[in-house]
mmCIF file with all atom_site columns, C-alpha atoms in Angstrom:
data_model
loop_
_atom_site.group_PDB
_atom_site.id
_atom_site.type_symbol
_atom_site.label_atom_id
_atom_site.label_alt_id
_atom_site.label_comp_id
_atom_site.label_asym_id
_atom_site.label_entity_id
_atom_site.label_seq_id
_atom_site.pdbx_PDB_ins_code
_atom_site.Cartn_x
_atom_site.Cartn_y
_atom_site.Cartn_z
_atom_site.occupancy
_atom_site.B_iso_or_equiv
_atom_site.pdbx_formal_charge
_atom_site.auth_seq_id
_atom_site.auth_comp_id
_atom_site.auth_asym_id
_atom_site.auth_atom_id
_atom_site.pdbx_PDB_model_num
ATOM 1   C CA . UNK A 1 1   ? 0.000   0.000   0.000   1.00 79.00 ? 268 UNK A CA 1
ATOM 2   C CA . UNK A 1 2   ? 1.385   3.476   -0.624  1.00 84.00 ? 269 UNK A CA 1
ATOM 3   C CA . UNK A 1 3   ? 0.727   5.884   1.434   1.00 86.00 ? 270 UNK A CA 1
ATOM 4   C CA . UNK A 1 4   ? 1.250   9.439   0.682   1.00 87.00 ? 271 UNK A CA 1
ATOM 5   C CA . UNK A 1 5   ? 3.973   11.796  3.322   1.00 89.00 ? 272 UNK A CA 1
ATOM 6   C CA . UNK A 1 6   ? 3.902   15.276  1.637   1.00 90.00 ? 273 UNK A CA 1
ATOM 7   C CA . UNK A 1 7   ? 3.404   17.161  -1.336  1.00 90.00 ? 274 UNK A CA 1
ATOM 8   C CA . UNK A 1 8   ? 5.808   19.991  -1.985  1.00 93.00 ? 275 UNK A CA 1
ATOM 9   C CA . UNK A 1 9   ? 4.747   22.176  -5.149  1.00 92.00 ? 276 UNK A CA 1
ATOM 10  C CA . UNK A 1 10  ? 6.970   25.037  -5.866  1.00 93.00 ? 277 UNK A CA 1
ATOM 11  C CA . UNK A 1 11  ? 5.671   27.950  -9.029  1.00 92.00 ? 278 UNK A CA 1
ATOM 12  C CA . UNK A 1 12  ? 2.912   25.197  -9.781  1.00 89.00 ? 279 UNK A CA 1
ATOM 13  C CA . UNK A 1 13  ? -0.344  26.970  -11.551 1.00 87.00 ? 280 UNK A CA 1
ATOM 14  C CA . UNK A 1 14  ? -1.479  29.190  -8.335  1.00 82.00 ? 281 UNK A CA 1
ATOM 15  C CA . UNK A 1 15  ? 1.214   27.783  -5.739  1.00 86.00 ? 282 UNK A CA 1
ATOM 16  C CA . UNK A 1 16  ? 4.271   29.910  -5.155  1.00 89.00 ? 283 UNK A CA 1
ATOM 17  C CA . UNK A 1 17  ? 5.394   27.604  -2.837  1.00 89.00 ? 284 UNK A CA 1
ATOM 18  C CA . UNK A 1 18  ? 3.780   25.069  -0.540  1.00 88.00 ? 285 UNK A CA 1
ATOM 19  C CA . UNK A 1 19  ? 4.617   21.873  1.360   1.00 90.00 ? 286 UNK A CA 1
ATOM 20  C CA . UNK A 1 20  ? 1.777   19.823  2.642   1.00 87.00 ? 287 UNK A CA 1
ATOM 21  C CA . UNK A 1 21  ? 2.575   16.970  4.813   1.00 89.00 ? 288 UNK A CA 1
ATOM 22  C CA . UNK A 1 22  ? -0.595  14.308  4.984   1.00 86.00 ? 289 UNK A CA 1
ATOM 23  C CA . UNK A 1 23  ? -1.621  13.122  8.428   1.00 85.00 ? 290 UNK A CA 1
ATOM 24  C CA . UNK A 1 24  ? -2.546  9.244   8.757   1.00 82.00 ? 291 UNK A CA 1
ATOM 25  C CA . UNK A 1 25  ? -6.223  8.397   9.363   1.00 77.00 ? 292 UNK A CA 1
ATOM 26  C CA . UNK A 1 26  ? -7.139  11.677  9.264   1.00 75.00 ? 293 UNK A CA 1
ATOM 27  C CA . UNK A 1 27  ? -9.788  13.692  7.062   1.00 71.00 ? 294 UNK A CA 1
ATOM 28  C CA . UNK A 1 28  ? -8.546  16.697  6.327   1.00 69.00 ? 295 UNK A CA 1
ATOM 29  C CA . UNK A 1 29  ? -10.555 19.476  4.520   1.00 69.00 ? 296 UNK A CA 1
ATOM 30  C CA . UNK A 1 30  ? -8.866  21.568  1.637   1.00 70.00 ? 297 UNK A CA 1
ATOM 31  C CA . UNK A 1 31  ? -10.697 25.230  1.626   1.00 68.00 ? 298 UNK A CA 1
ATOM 32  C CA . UNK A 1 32  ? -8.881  27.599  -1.345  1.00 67.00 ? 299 UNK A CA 1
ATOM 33  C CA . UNK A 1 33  ? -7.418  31.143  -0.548  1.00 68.00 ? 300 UNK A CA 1
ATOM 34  C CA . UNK A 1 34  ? -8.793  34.431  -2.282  1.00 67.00 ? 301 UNK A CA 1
ATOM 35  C CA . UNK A 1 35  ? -5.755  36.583  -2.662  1.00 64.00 ? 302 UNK A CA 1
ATOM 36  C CA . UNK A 1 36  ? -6.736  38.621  -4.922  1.00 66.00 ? 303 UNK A CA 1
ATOM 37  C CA . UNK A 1 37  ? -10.218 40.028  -3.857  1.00 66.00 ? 304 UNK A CA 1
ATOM 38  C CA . UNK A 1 38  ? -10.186 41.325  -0.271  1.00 64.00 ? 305 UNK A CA 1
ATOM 39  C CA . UNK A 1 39  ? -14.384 42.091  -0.141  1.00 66.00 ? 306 UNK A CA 1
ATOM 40  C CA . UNK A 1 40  ? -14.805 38.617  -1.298  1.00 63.00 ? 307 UNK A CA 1
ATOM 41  C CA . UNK A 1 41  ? -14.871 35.591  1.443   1.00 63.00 ? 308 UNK A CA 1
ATOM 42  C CA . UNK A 1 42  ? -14.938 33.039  -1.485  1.00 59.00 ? 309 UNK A CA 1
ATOM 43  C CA . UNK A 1 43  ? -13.676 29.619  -1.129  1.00 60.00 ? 310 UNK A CA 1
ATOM 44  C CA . UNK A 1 44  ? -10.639 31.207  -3.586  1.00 62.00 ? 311 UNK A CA 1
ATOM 45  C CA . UNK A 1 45  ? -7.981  29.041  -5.585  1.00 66.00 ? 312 UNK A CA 1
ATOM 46  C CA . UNK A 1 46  ? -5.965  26.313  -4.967  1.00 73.00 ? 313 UNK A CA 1
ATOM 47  C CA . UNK A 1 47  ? -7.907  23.109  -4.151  1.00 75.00 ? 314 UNK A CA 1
ATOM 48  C CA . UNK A 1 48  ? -7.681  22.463  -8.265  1.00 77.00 ? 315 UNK A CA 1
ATOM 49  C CA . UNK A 1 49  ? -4.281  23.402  -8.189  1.00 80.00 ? 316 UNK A CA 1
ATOM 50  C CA . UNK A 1 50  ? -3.278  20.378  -5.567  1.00 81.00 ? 317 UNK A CA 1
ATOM 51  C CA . UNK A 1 51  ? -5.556  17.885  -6.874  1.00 79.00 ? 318 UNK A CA 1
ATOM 52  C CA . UNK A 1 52  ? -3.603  18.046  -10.199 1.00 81.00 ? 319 UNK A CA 1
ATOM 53  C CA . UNK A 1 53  ? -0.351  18.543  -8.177  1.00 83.00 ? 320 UNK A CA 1
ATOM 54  C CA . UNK A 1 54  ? -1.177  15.060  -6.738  1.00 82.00 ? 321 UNK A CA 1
ATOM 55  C CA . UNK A 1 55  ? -2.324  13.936  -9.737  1.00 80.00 ? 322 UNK A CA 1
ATOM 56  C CA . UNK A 1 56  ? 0.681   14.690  -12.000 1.00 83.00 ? 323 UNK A CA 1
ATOM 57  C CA . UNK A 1 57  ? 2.779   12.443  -9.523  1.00 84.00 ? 324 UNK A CA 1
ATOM 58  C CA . UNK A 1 58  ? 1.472   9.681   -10.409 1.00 80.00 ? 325 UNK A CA 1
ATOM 59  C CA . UNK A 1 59  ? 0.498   9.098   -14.041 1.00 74.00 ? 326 UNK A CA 1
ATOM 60  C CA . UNK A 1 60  ? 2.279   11.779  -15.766 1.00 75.00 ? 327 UNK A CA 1
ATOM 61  C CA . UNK A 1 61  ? -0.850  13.766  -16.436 1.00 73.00 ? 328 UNK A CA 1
ATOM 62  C CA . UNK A 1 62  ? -3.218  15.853  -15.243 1.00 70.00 ? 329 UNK A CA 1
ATOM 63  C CA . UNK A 1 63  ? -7.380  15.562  -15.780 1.00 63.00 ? 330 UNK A CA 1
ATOM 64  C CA . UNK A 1 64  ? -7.397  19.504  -16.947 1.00 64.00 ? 331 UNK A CA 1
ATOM 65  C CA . UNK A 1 65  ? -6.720  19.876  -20.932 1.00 69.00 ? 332 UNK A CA 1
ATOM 66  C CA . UNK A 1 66  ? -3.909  22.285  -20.606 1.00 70.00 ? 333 UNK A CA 1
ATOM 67  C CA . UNK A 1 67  ? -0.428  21.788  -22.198 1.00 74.00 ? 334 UNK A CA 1
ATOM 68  C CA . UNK A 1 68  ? 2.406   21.065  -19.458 1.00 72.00 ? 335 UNK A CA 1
ATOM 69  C CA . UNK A 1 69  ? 3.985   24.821  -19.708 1.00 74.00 ? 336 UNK A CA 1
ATOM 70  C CA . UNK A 1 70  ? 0.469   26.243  -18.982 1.00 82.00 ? 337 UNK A CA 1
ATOM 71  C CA . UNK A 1 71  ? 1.277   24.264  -15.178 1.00 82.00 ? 338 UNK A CA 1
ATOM 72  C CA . UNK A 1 72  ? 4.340   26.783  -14.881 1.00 88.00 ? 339 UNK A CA 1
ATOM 73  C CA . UNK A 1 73  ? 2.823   29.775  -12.376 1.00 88.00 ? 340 UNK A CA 1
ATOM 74  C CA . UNK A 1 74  ? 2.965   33.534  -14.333 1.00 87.00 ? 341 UNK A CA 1
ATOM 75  C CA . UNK A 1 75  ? 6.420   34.625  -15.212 1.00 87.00 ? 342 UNK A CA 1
ATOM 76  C CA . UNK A 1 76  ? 8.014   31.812  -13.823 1.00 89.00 ? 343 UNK A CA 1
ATOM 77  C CA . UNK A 1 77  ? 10.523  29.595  -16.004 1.00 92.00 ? 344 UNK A CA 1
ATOM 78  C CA . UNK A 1 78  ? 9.260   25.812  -14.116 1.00 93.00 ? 345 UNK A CA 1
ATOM 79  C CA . UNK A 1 79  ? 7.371   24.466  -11.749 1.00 91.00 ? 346 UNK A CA 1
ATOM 80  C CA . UNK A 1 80  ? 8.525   21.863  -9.142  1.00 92.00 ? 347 UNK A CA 1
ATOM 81  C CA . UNK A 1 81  ? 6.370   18.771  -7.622  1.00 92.00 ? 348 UNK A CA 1
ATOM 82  C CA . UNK A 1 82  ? 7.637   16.432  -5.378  1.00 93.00 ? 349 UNK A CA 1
ATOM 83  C CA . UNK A 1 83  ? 6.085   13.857  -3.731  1.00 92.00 ? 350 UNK A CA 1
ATOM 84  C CA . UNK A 1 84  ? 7.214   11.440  -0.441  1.00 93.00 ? 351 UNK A CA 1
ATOM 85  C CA . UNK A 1 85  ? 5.562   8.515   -0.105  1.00 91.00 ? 352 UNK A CA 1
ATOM 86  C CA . UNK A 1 86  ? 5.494   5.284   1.885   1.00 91.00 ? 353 UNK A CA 1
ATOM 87  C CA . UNK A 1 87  ? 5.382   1.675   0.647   1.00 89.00 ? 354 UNK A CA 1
ATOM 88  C CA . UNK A 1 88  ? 4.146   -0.612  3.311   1.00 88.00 ? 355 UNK A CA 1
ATOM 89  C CA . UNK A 1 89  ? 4.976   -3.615  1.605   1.00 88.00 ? 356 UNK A CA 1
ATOM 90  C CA . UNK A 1 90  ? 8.620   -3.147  0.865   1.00 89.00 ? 357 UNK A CA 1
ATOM 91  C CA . UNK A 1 91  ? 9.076   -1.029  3.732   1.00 91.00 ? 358 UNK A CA 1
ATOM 92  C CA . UNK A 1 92  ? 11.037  1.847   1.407   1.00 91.00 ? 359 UNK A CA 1
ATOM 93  C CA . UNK A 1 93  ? 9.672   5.958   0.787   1.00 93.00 ? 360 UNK A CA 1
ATOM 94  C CA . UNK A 1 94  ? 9.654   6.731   -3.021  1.00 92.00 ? 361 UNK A CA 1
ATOM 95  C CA . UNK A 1 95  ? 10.383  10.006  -3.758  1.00 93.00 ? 362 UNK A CA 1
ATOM 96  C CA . UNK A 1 96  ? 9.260   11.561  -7.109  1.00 93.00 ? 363 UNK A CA 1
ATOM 97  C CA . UNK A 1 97  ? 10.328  15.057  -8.153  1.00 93.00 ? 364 UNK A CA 1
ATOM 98  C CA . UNK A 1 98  ? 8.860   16.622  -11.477 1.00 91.00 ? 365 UNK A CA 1
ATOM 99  C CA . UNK A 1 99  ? 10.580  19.875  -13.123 1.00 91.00 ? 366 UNK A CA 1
ATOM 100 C CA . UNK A 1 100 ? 8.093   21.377  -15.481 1.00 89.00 ? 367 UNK A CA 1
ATOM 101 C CA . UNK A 1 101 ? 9.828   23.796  -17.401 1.00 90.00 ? 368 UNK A CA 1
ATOM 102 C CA . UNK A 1 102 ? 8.038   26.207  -20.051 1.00 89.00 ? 369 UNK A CA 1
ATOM 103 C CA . UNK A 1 103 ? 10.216  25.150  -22.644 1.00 88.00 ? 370 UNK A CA 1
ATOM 104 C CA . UNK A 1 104 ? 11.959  22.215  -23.046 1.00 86.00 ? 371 UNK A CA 1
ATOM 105 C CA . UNK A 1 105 ? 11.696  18.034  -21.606 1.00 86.00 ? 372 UNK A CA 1
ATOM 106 C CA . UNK A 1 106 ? 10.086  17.468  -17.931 1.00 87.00 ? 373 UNK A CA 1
ATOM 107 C CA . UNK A 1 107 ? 12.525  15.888  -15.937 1.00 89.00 ? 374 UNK A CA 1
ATOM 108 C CA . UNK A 1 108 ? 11.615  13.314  -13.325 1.00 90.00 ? 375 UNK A CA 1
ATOM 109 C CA . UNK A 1 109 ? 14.063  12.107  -10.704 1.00 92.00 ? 376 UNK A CA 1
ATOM 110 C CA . UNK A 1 110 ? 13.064  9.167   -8.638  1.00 92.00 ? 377 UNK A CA 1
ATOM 111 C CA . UNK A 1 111 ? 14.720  7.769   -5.070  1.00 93.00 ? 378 UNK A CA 1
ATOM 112 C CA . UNK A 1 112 ? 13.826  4.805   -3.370  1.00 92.00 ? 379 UNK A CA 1
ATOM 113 C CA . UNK A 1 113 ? 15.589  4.735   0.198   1.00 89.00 ? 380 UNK A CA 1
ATOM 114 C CA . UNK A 1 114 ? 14.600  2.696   3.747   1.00 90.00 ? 381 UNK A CA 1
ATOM 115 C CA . UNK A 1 115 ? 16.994  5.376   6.105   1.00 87.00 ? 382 UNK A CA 1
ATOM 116 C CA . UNK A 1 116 ? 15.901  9.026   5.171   1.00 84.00 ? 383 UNK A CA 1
ATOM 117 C CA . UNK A 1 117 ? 19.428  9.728   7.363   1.00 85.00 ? 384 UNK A CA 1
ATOM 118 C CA . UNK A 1 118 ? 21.675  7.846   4.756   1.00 86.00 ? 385 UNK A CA 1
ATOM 119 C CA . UNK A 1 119 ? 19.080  9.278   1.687   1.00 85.00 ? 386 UNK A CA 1
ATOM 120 C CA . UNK A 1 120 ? 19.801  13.031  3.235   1.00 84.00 ? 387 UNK A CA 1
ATOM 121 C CA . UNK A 1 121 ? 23.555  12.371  3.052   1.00 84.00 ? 388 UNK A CA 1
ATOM 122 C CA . UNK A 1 122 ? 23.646  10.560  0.073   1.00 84.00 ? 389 UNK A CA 1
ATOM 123 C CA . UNK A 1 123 ? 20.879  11.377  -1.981  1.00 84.00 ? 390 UNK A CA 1
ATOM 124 C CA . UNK A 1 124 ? 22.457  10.289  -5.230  1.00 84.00 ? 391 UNK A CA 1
ATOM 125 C CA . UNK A 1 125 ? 23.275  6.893   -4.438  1.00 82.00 ? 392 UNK A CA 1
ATOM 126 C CA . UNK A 1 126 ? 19.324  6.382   -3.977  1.00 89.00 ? 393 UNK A CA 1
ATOM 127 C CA . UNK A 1 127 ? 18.612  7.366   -7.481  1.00 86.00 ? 394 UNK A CA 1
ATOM 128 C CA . UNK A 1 128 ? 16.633  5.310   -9.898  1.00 88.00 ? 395 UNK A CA 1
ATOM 129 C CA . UNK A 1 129 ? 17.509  5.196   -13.148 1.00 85.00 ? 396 UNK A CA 1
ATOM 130 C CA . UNK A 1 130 ? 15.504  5.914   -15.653 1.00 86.00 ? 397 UNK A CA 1
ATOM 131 C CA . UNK A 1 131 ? 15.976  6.734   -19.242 1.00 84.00 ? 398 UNK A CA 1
ATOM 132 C CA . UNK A 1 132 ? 12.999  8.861   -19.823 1.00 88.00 ? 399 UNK A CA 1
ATOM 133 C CA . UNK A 1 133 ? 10.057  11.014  -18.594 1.00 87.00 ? 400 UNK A CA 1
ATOM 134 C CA . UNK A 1 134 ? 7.953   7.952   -20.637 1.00 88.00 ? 401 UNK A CA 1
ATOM 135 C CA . UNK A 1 135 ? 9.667   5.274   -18.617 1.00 90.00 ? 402 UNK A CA 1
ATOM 136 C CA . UNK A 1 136 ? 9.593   6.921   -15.291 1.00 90.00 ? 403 UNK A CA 1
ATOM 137 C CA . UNK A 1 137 ? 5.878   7.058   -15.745 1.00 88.00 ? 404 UNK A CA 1
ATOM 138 C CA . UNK A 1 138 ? 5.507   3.164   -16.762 1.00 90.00 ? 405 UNK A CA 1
ATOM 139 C CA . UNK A 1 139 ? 7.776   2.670   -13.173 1.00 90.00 ? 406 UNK A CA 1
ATOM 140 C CA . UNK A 1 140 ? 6.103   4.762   -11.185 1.00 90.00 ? 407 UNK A CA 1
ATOM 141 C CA . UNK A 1 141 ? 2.488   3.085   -12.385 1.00 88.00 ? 408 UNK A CA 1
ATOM 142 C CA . UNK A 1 142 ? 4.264   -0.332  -11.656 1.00 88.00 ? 409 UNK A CA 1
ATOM 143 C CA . UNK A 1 143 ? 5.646   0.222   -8.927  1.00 89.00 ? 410 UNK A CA 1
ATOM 144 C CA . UNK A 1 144 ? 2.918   1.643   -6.735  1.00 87.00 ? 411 UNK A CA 1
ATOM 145 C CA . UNK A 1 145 ? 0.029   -0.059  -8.607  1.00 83.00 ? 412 UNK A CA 1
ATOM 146 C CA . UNK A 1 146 ? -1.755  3.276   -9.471  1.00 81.00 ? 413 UNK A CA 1
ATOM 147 C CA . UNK A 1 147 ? -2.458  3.980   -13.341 1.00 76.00 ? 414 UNK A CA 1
ATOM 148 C CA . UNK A 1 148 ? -4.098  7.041   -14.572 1.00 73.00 ? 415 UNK A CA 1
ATOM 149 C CA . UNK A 1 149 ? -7.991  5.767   -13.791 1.00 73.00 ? 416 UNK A CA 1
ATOM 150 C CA . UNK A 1 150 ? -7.109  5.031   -10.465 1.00 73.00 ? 417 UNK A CA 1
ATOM 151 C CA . UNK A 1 151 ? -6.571  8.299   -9.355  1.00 72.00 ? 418 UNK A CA 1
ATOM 152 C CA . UNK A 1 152 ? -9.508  10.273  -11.456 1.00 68.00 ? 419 UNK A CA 1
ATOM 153 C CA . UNK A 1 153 ? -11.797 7.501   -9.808  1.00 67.00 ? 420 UNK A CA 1
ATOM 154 C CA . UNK A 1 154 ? -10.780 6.584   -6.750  1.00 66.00 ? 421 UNK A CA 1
ATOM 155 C CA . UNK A 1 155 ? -7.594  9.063   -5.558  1.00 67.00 ? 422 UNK A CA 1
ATOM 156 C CA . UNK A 1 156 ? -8.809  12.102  -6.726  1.00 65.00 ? 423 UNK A CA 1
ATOM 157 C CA . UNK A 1 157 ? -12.012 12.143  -8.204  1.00 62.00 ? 424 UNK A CA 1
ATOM 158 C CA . UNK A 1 158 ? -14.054 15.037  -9.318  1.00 61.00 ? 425 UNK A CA 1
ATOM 159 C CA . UNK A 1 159 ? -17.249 15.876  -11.545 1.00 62.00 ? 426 UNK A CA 1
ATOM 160 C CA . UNK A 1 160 ? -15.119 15.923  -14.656 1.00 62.00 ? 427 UNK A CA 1
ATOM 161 C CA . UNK A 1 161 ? -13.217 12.449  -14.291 1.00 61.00 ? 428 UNK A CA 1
ATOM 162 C CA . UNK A 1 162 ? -15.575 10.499  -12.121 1.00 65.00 ? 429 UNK A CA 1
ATOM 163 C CA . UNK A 1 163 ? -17.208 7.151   -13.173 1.00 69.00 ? 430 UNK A CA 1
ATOM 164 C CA . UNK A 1 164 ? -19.073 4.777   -10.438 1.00 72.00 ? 431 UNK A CA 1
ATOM 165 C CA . UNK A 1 165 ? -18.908 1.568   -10.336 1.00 71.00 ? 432 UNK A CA 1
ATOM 166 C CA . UNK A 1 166 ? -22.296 0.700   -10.700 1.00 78.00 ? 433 UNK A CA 1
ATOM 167 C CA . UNK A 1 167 ? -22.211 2.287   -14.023 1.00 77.00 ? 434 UNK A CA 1
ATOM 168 C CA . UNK A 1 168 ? -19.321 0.217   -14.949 1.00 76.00 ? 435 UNK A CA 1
ATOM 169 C CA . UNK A 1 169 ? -19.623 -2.143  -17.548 1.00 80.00 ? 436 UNK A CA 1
ATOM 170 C CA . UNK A 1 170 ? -19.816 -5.514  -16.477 1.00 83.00 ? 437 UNK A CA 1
ATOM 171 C CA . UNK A 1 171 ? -15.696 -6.222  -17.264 1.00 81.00 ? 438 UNK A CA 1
ATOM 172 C CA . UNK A 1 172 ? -14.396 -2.868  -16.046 1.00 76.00 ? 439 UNK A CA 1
ATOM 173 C CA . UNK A 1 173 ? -15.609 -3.770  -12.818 1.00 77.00 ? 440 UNK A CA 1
ATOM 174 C CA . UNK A 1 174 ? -14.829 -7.369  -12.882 1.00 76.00 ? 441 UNK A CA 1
ATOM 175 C CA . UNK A 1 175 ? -11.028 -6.329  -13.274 1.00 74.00 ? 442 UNK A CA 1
ATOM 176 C CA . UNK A 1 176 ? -11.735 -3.547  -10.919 1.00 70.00 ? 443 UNK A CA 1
ATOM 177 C CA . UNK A 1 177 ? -12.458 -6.032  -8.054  1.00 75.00 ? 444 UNK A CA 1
ATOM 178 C CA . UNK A 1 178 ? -9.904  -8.282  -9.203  1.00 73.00 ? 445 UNK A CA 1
ATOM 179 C CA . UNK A 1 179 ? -7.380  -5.726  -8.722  1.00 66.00 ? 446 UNK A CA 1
ATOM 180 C CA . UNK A 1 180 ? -8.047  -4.933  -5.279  1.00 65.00 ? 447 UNK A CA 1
ATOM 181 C CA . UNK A 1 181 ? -8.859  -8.501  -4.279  1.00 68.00 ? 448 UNK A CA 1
ATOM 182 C CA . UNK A 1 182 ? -5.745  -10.646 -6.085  1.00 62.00 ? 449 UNK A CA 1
ATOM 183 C CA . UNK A 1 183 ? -7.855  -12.864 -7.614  1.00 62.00 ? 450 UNK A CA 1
ATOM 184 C CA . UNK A 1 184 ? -5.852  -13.015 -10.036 1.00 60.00 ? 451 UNK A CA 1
ATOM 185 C CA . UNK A 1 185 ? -3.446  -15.092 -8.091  1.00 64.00 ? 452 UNK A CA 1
ATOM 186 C CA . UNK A 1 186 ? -6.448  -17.717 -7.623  1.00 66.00 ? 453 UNK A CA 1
ATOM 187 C CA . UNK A 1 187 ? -5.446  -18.486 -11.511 1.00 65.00 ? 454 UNK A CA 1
ATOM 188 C CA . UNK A 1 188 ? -2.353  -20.552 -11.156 1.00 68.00 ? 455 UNK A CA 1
ATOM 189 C CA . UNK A 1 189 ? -3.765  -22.929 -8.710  1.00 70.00 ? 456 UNK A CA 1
ATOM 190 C CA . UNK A 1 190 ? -6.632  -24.520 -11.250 1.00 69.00 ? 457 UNK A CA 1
ATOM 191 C CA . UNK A 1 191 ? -3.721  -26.281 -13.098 1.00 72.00 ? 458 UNK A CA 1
ATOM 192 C CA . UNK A 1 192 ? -2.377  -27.776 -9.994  1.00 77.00 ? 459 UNK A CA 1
ATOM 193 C CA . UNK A 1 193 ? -6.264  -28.553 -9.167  1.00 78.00 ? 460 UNK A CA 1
ATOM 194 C CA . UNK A 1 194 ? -6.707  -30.306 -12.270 1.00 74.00 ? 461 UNK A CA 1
#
């Protein structure tokens, strides 16, 4: 299971700069800021801007249709998001780190450590490599078992992305509960059956 430390997003659509560090088993709400109209008490920006923060982590992508320089906050020349997590089945925090630069390749640096001490002194040495912004995205979905639908459905859902399950067709939510059930591991015990 991953589960999420903080989210630091630095120039990223209306963040300057902002860490957010996640408390465990705890509901937390997310209200926006207005900075930008004092007479207004408007539930301002920013809750879009960190649910596509979180969501660019992950798959890459985010669910608004904007090209990856229109992420890069007003006369700024990238954006940074970086995101801690915890995997509780090999014990290890992933760290993912997207530059977003308005022109030019995204960058993504990945580090996979078990002692944040030896990580903080050594960061390189915790590096994964990876060719490509293409391949870190095909790790990343491996490796934590969270693909694009995931986190428009389940993660992160909103009115745009959203499908239930009960509107599911009948094999999207077959392999839906197969994924979270590991059925699919029932499959290589019929031959021994037989």
């Amino acid at each position: 299971m991953i589960i999420p430390i903080s989210l630091y997003l630095k120039d990223f659509l209306s963040f300057k700069e902002e860490l957010i560090q996640f408390k465990q088993s705890v509901t937390t709400c997310v209200m926006g800021r207005n900075l930008t109209e004092d007479s207004q008490e408007s539930n301002g920006s920013g809750k879009s801007a960190l649910q596509s923060g979180m969501a660019l982590v992950y798959p890459g992508s985010i669910s608004r249709k904007v090209t990856t320089a229109k992420m890069v906050r007003r006369v700024c020349k990238e954006a940074v998001v970086c995101h801690e997590a915890y995997n509780s089945k090999t014990c290890e925090t992933i760290l993912i780190e997207r530059t977003i630069p308005i022109k030019g390749s995204e960058v993504v640096n990945i580090y996979k450590y078990k002692d944040r001490d030896k990580f903080e002194a050594d960061k390189i040495s915790f590096k994964v490599s990876i060719p490509s912004t293409l391949e870190a995205n095909k790790w990343i979905e491996a490796y934590t078992g969270i693909n694009n639908s995931d986190i428009s459905n389940y993660f992160i859902p909103n009115e745009l992305t959203y499908t239930s399950f009960f509107n599911l067709n009948d094999t999207k939510a077959k392999e839906l509960i197969s994924r979270f059930s590991n059925a699919d591991t029932i499959d290589s015990v019929f031959n021994i059956i037989k």
